[in-house]
Coordinates of C-alpha atoms in Angstrom, one line a residue:
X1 CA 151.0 147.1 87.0
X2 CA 147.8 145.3 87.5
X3 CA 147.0 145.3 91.0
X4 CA 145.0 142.2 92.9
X5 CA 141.6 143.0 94.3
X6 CA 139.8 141.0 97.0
X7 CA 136.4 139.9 97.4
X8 CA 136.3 141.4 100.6
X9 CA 137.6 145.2 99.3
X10 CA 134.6 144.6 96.4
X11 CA 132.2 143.6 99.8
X12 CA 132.9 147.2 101.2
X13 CA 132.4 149.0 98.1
X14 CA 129.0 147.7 97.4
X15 CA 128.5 148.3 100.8
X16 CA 129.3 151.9 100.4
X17 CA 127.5 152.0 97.3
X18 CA 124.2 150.5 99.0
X19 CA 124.7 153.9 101.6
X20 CA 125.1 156.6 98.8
X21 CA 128.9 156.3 98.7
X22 CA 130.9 157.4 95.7
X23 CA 133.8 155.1 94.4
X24 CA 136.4 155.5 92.1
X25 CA 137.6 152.1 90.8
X26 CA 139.1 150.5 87.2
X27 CA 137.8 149.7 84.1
X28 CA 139.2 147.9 81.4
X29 CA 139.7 151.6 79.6
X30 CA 140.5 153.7 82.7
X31 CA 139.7 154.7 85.9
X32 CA 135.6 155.8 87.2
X33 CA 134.4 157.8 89.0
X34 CA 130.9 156.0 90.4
X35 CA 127.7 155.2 92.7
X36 CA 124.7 153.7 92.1
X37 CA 123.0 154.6 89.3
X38 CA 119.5 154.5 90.7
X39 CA 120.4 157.0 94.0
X40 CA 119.6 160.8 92.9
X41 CA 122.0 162.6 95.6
X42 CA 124.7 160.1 95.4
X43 CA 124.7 160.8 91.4
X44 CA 124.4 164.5 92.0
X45 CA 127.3 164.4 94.0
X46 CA 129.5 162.4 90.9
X47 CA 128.5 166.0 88.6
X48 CA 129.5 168.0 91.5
X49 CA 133.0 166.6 92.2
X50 CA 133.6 165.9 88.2
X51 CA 132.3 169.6 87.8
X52 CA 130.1 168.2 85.0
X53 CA 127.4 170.4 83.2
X54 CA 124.5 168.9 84.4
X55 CA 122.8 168.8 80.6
X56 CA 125.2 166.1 79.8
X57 CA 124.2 162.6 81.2
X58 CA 126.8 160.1 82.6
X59 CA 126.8 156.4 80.9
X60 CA 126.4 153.3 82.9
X61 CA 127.9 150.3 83.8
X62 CA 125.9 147.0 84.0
X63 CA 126.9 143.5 85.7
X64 CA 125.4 141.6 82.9
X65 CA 123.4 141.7 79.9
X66 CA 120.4 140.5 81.7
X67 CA 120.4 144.0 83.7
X68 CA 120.8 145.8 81.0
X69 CA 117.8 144.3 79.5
X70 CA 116.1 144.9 82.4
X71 CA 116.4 148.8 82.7
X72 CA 116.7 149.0 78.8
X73 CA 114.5 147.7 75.4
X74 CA 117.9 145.9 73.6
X75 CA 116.6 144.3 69.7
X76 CA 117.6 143.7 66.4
X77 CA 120.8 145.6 65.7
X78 CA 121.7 146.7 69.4
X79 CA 121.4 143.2 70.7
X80 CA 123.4 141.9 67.5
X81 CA 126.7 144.1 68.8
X82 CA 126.0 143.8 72.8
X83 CA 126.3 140.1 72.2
X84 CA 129.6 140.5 70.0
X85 CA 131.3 143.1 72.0
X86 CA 130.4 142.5 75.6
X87 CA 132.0 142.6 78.1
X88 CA 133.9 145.1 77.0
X89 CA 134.3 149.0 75.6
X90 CA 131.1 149.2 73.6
X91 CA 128.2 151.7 75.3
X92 CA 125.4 151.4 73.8
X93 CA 123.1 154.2 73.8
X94 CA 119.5 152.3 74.6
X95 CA 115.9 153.4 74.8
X96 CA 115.0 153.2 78.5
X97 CA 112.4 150.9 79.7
X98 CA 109.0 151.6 82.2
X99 CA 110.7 150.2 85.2
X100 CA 108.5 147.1 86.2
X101 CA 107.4 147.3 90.4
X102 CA 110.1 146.4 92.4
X103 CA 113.0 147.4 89.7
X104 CA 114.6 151.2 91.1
X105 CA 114.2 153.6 88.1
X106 CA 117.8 155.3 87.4
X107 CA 118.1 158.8 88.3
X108 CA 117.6 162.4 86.6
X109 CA 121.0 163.0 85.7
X110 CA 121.3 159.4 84.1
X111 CA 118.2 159.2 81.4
X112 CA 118.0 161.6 78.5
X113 CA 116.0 163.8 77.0
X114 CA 114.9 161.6 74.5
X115 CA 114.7 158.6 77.2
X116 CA 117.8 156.8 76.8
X117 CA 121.0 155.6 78.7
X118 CA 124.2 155.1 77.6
X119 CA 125.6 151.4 79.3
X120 CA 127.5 148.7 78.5
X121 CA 128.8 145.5 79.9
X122 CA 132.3 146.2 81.1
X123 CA 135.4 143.9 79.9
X124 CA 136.8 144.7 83.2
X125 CA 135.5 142.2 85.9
X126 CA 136.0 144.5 89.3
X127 CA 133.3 146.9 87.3
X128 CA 130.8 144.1 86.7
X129 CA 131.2 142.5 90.2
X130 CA 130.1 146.2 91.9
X131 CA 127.2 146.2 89.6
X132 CA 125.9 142.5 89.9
X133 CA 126.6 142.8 93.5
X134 CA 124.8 146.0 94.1
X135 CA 121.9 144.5 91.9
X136 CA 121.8 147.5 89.8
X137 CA 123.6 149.6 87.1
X138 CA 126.8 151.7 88.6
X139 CA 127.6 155.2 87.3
X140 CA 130.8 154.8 85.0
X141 CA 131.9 158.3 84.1
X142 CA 135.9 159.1 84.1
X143 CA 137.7 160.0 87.4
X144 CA 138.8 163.5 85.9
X145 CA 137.6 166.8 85.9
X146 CA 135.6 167.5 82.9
X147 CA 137.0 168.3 79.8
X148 CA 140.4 166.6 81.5
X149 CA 142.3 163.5 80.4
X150 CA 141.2 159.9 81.4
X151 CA 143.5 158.6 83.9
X152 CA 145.2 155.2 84.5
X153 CA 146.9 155.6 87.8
X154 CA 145.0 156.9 91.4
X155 CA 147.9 159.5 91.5
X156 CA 146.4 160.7 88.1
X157 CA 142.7 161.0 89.5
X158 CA 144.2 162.7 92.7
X159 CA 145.9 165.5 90.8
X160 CA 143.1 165.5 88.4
X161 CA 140.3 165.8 91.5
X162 CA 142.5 167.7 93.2
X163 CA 142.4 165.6 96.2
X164 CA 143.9 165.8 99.4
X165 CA 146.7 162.3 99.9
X166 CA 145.7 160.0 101.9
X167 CA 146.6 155.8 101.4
X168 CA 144.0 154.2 98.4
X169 CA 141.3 152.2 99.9
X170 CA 138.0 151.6 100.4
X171 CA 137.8 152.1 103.6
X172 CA 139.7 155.5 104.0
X173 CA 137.9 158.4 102.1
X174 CA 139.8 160.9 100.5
X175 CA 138.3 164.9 100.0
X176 CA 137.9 166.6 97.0
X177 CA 139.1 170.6 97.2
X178 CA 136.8 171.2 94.5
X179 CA 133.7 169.6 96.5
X180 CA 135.3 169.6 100.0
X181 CA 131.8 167.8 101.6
X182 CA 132.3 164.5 99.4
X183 CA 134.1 161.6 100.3
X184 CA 135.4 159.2 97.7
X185 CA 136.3 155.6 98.3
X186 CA 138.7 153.7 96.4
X187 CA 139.8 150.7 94.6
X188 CA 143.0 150.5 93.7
X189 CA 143.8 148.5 90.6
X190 CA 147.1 149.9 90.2
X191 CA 148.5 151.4 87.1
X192 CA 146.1 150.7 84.0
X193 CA 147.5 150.2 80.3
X194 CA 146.5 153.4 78.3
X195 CA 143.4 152.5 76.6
X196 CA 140.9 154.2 74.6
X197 CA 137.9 155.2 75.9
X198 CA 134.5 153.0 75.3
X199 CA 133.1 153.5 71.5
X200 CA 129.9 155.0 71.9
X201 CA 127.5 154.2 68.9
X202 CA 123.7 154.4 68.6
X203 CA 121.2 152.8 66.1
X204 CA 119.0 155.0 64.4
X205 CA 117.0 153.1 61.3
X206 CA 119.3 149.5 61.9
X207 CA 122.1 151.9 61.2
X208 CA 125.0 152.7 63.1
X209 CA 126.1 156.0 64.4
X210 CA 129.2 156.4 66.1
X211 CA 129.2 158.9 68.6
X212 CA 132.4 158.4 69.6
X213 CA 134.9 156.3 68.4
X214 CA 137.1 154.3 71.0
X215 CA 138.9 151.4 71.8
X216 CA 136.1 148.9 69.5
X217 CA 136.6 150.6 66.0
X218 CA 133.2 150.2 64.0

């Protein structure tokens, strides 16, 4: 049962975002967990309560396609399917640009080895709305432990977590027995429809590799 989010519940996210806050909030797939992209602790914290090796990088969410072009290089190919398929669950794993002055780099944790990101544009508009209004990319990995199922309801993510009950909101945190320190904040978007995750392709040679395939068959 989709669930009606105000401007003002968005307001306080970013705001928690902007202080280093960690969110879990609805996609168009499932629920995130999430913080800005661009903040080292606050993304060390997202590994920590997901207990997620830290050699595997956590994809992105951008507010628009004008973000993403401004953290990644997006041509030929790439730009060809981001223009077809977005907003919505295509990532797109993207060569990383030299961040011009002004422009946050993302963190370690974030970028690759081989210097690349995996974002897309959600379909979902609460997602895109954090991002634009933070200004920057939003971590967009799913609100489960790793290795666990995605989840479509906040019960799900609080048995999945392991989180103590307390009422949904963004303004009453919630601890994690697994990483008893960190707070989350939520956004409550009621029960999502059972989607599959994002496809995850990359272009290697104007060809396309599918990483993983999801809810955009290709």
């Amino acid at each position: 049962m989709k669930t009606e989010i105000s401007s003002k519940i968005i307001e306080n996210a970013v705001e928690g975002l902007k202080k280093g806050s960690v969110i879990v909030y609805p996609t168009e797939t499932a629920y995130a967990l999430g913080c800005d992209a661009t903040n080292a602790a606050a993304v060390r914290r997202v590994f920590k309560i997901k207990k997620r090796p830290l050699g595997k990088t956590l994809p992105l969410i951008a507010g628009s396609l004008a973000m993403v072009k401004r953290y990644c290089r997006l041509a030929g190919l790439e730009q060809k399917l981001a223009k077809k398929h977005w907003p919505g669950p295509l990532t797109l794993v993207l060569g990383i640009r030299n961040q011009e002055s002004g422009i946050r780099e993302v963190a370690k944790g974030v970028v690759g080895q081989d210097k690349t990101v995996a974002i897309r544009v959600s379909g979902s508009k609460i997602a895109r709305d954090l991002s634009h209004q933070l200004g920057r990319p939003i971590i967009s990995t799913s609100a489960n432990l790793a290795g666990g199922e995605e989840c479509y309801s906040l019960d799900e993510v609080r048995q999945s977590l392991r989180l103590c009950h307390s009422e949904p909101s963004v303004a009453s945190p919630e601890r994690s027995e697994g990483a008893s320190e960190e707070s989350l904040l939520f956004i409550d978007g009621g029960r999502l429809k059972k989607i599959k995750p994002s496809t995850i392709v990359k272009i290697k040679n104007e060809k396309i590799e599918v990483l993983r395939q999801g809810a955009i068959e290709l």
